[in-house]
PDB file of C-alpha atoms in Angstrom:
ATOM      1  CA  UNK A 909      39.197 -16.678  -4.400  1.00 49.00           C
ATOM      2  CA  UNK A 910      36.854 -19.601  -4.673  1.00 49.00           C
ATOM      3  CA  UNK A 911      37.076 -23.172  -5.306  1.00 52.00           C
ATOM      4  CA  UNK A 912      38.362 -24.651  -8.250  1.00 56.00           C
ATOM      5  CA  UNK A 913      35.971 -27.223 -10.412  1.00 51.00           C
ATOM      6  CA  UNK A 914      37.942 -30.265 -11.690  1.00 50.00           C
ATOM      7  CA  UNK A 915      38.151 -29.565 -15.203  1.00 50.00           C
ATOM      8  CA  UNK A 916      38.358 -25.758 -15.008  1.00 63.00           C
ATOM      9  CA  UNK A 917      40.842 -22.762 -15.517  1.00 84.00           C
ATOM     10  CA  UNK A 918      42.463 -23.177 -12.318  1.00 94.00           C
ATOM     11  CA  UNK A 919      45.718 -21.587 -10.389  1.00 97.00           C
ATOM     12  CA  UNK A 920      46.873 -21.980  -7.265  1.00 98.00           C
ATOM     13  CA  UNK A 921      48.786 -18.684  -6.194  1.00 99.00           C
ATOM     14  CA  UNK A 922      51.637 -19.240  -3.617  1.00 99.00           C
ATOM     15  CA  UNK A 923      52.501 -16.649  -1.792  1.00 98.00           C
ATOM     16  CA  UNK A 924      53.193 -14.463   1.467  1.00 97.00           C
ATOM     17  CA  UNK A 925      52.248 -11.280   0.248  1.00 97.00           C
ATOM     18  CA  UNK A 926      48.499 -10.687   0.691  1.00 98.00           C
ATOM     19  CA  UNK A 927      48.571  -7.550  -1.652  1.00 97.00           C
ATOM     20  CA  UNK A 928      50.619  -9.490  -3.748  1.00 97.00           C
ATOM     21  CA  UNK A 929      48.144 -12.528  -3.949  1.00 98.00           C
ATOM     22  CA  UNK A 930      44.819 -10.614  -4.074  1.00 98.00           C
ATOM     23  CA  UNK A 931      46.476  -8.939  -7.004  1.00 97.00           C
ATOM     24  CA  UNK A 932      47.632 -11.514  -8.311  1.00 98.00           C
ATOM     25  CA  UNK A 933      44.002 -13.625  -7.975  1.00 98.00           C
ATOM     26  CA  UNK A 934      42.185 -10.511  -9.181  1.00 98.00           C
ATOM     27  CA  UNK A 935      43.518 -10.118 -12.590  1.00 97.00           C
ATOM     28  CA  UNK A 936      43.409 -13.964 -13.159  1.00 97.00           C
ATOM     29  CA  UNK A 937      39.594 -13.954 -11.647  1.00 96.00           C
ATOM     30  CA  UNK A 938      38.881 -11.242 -14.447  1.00 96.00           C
ATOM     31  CA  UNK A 939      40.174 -13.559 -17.261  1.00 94.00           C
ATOM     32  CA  UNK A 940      37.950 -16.233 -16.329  1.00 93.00           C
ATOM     33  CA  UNK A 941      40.442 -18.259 -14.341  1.00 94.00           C
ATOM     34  CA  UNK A 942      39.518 -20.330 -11.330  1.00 95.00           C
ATOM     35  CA  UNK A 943      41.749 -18.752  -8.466  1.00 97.00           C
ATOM     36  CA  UNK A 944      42.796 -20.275  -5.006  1.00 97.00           C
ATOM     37  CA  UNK A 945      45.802 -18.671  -2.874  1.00 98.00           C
ATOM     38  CA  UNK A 946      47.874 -20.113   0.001  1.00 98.00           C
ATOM     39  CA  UNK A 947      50.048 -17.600   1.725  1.00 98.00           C
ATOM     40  CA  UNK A 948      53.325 -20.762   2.132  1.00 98.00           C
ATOM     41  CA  UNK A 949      53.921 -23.895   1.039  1.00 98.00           C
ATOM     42  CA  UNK A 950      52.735 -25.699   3.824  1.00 98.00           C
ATOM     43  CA  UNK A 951      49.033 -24.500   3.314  1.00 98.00           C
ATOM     44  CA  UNK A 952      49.603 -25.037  -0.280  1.00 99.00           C
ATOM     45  CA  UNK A 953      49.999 -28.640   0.333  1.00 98.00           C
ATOM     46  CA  UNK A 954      47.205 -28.810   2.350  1.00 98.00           C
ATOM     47  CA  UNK A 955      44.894 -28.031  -0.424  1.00 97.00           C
ATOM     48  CA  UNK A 956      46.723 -30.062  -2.781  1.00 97.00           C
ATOM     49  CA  UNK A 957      46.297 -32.697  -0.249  1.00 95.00           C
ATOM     50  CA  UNK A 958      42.578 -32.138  -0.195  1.00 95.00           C
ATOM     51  CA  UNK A 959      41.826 -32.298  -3.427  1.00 93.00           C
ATOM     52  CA  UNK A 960      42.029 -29.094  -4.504  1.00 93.00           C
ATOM     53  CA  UNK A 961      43.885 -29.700  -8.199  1.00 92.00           C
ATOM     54  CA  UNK A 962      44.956 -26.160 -10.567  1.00 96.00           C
ATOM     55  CA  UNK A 963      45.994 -26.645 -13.157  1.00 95.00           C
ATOM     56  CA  UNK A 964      49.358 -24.302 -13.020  1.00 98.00           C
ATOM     57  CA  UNK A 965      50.824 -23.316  -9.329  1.00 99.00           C
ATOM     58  CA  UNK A 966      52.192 -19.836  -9.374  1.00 99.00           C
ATOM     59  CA  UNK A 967      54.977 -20.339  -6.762  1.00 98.00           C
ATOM     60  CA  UNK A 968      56.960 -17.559  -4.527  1.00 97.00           C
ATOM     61  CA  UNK A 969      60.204 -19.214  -3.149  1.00 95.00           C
ATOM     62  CA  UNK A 970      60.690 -17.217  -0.036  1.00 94.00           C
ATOM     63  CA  UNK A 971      57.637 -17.559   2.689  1.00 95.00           C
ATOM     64  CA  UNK A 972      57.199 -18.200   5.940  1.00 95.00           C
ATOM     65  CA  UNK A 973      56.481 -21.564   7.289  1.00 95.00           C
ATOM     66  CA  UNK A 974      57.577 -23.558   3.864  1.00 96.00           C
ATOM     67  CA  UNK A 975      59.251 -22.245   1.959  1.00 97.00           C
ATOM     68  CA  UNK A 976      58.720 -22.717  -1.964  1.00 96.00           C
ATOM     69  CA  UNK A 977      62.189 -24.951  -2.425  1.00 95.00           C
ATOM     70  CA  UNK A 978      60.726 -27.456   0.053  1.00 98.00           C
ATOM     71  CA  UNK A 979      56.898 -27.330  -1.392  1.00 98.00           C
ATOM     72  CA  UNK A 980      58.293 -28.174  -4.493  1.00 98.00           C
ATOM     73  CA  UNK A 981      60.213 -31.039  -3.466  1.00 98.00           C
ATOM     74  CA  UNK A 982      57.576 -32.451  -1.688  1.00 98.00           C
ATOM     75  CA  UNK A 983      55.195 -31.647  -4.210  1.00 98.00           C
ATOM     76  CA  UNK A 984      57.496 -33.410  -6.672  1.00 98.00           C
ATOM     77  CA  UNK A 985      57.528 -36.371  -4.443  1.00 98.00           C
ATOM     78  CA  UNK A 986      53.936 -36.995  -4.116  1.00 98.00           C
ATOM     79  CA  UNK A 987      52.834 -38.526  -7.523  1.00 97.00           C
ATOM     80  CA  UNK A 988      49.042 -37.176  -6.946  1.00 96.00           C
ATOM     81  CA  UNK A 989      50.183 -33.928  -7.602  1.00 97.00           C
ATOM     82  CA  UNK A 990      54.063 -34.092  -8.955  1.00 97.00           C
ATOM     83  CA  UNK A 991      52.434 -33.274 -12.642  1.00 96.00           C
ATOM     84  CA  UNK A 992      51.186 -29.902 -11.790  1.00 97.00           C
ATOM     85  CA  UNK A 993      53.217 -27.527 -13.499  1.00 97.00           C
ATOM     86  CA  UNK A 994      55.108 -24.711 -11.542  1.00 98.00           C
ATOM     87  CA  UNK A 995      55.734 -21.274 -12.380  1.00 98.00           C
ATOM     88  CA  UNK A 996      58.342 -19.614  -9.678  1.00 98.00           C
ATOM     89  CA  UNK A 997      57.536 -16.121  -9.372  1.00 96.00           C
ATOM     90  CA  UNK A 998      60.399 -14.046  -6.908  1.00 93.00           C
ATOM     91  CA  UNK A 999      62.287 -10.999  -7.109  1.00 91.00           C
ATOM     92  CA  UNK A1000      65.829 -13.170  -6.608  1.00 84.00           C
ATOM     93  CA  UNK A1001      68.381 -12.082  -8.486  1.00 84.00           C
ATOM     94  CA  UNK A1002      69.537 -15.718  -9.660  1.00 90.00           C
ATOM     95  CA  UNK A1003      65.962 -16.257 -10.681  1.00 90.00           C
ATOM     96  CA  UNK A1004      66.696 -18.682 -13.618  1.00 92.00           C
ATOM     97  CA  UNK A1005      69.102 -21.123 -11.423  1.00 94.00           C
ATOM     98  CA  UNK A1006      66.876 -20.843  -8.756  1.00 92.00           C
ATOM     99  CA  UNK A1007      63.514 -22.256 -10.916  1.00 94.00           C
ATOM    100  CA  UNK A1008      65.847 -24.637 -12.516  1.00 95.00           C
ATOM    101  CA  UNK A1009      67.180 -25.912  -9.126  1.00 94.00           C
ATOM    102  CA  UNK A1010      63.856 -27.221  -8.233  1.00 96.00           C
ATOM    103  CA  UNK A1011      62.373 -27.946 -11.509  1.00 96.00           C
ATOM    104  CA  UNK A1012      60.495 -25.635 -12.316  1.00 97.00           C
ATOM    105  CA  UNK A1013      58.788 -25.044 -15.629  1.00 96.00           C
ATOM    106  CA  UNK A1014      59.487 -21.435 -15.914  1.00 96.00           C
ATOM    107  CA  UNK A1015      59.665 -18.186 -14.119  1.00 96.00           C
ATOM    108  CA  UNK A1016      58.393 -14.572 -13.929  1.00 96.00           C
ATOM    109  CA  UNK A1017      60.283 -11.895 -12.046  1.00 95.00           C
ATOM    110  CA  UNK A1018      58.521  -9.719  -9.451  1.00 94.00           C
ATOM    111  CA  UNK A1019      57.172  -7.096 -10.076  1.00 93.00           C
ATOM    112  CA  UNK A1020      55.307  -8.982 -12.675  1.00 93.00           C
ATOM    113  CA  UNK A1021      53.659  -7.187 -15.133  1.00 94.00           C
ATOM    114  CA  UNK A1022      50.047  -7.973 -16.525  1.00 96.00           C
ATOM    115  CA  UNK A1023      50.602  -8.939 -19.744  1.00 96.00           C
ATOM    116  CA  UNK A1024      53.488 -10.903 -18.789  1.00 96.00           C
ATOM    117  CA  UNK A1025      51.579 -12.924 -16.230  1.00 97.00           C
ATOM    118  CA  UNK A1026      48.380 -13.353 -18.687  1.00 97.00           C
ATOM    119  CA  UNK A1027      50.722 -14.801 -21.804  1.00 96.00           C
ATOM    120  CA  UNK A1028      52.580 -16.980 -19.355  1.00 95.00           C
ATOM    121  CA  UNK A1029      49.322 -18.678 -17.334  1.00 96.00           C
ATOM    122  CA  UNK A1030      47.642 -18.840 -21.153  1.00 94.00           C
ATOM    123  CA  UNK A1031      50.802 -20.517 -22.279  1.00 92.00           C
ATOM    124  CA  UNK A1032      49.967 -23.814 -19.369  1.00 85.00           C
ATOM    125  CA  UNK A1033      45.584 -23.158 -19.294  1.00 82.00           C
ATOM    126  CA  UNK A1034      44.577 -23.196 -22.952  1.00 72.00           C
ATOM    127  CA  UNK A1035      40.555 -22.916 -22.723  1.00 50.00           C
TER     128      UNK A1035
END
């Protein structure tokens, strides 16, 4: 996972699960996208912070550290980076409520499959 060019393909992945994020990054990386992964919110917002702007966040709710309910209110609070959209991706059962509690603009259920995750990132990074 390498840096991501102003301008470019980009996605932040968000979450705890190293297999889960190198998986994640991998099959992005082989569609052309521009990957970076945090493993909590906290580090998430440090790149944000930094300058490091995706254009989608793919967002798991329950980490370590911070959580994804508070990274996306304080994400949503700072207006350098409020206008990233936010895909929650979680194996919660209340999946829905839970993306739509915190504003989310949509939601994939773990395990995600392939397909899924390509047509939803395509649907936010048109080339």
């Amino acid at each position: 996972m390498g840096t991501i060019e102003q301008g470019r393909r980009g996605v932040l992945v968000v979450e705890d699960d190293p297999d889960i994020r190198e998986t994640i990054a991998q099959i992005l990386e082989e569609e052309g996208y521009e990957v970076r992964g945090a493993s909590n919110g906290k580090q998430a917002l440090d790149l944000l912070r930094e300058g490091v702007r995706p254009q989608l966040i793919l967002l798991d709710l329950m980490m370590p550290i911070m959580d994804g309910w508070i990274f996306r209110t304080e994400q949503r609070s700072d207006p350098k980076i409020a206008d990233i959209p936010v895909i929650v991706i979680s194996a919660d059962g209340n999946l829905r409520q839970q993306a739509a509690k915190i504003h989310a603009n949509g939601y994939l259920r773990k395990p995600v499959g392939i397909e899924t995750l390509l047509s939803t990132v395509q649907q936010y990074l048109k080339a």
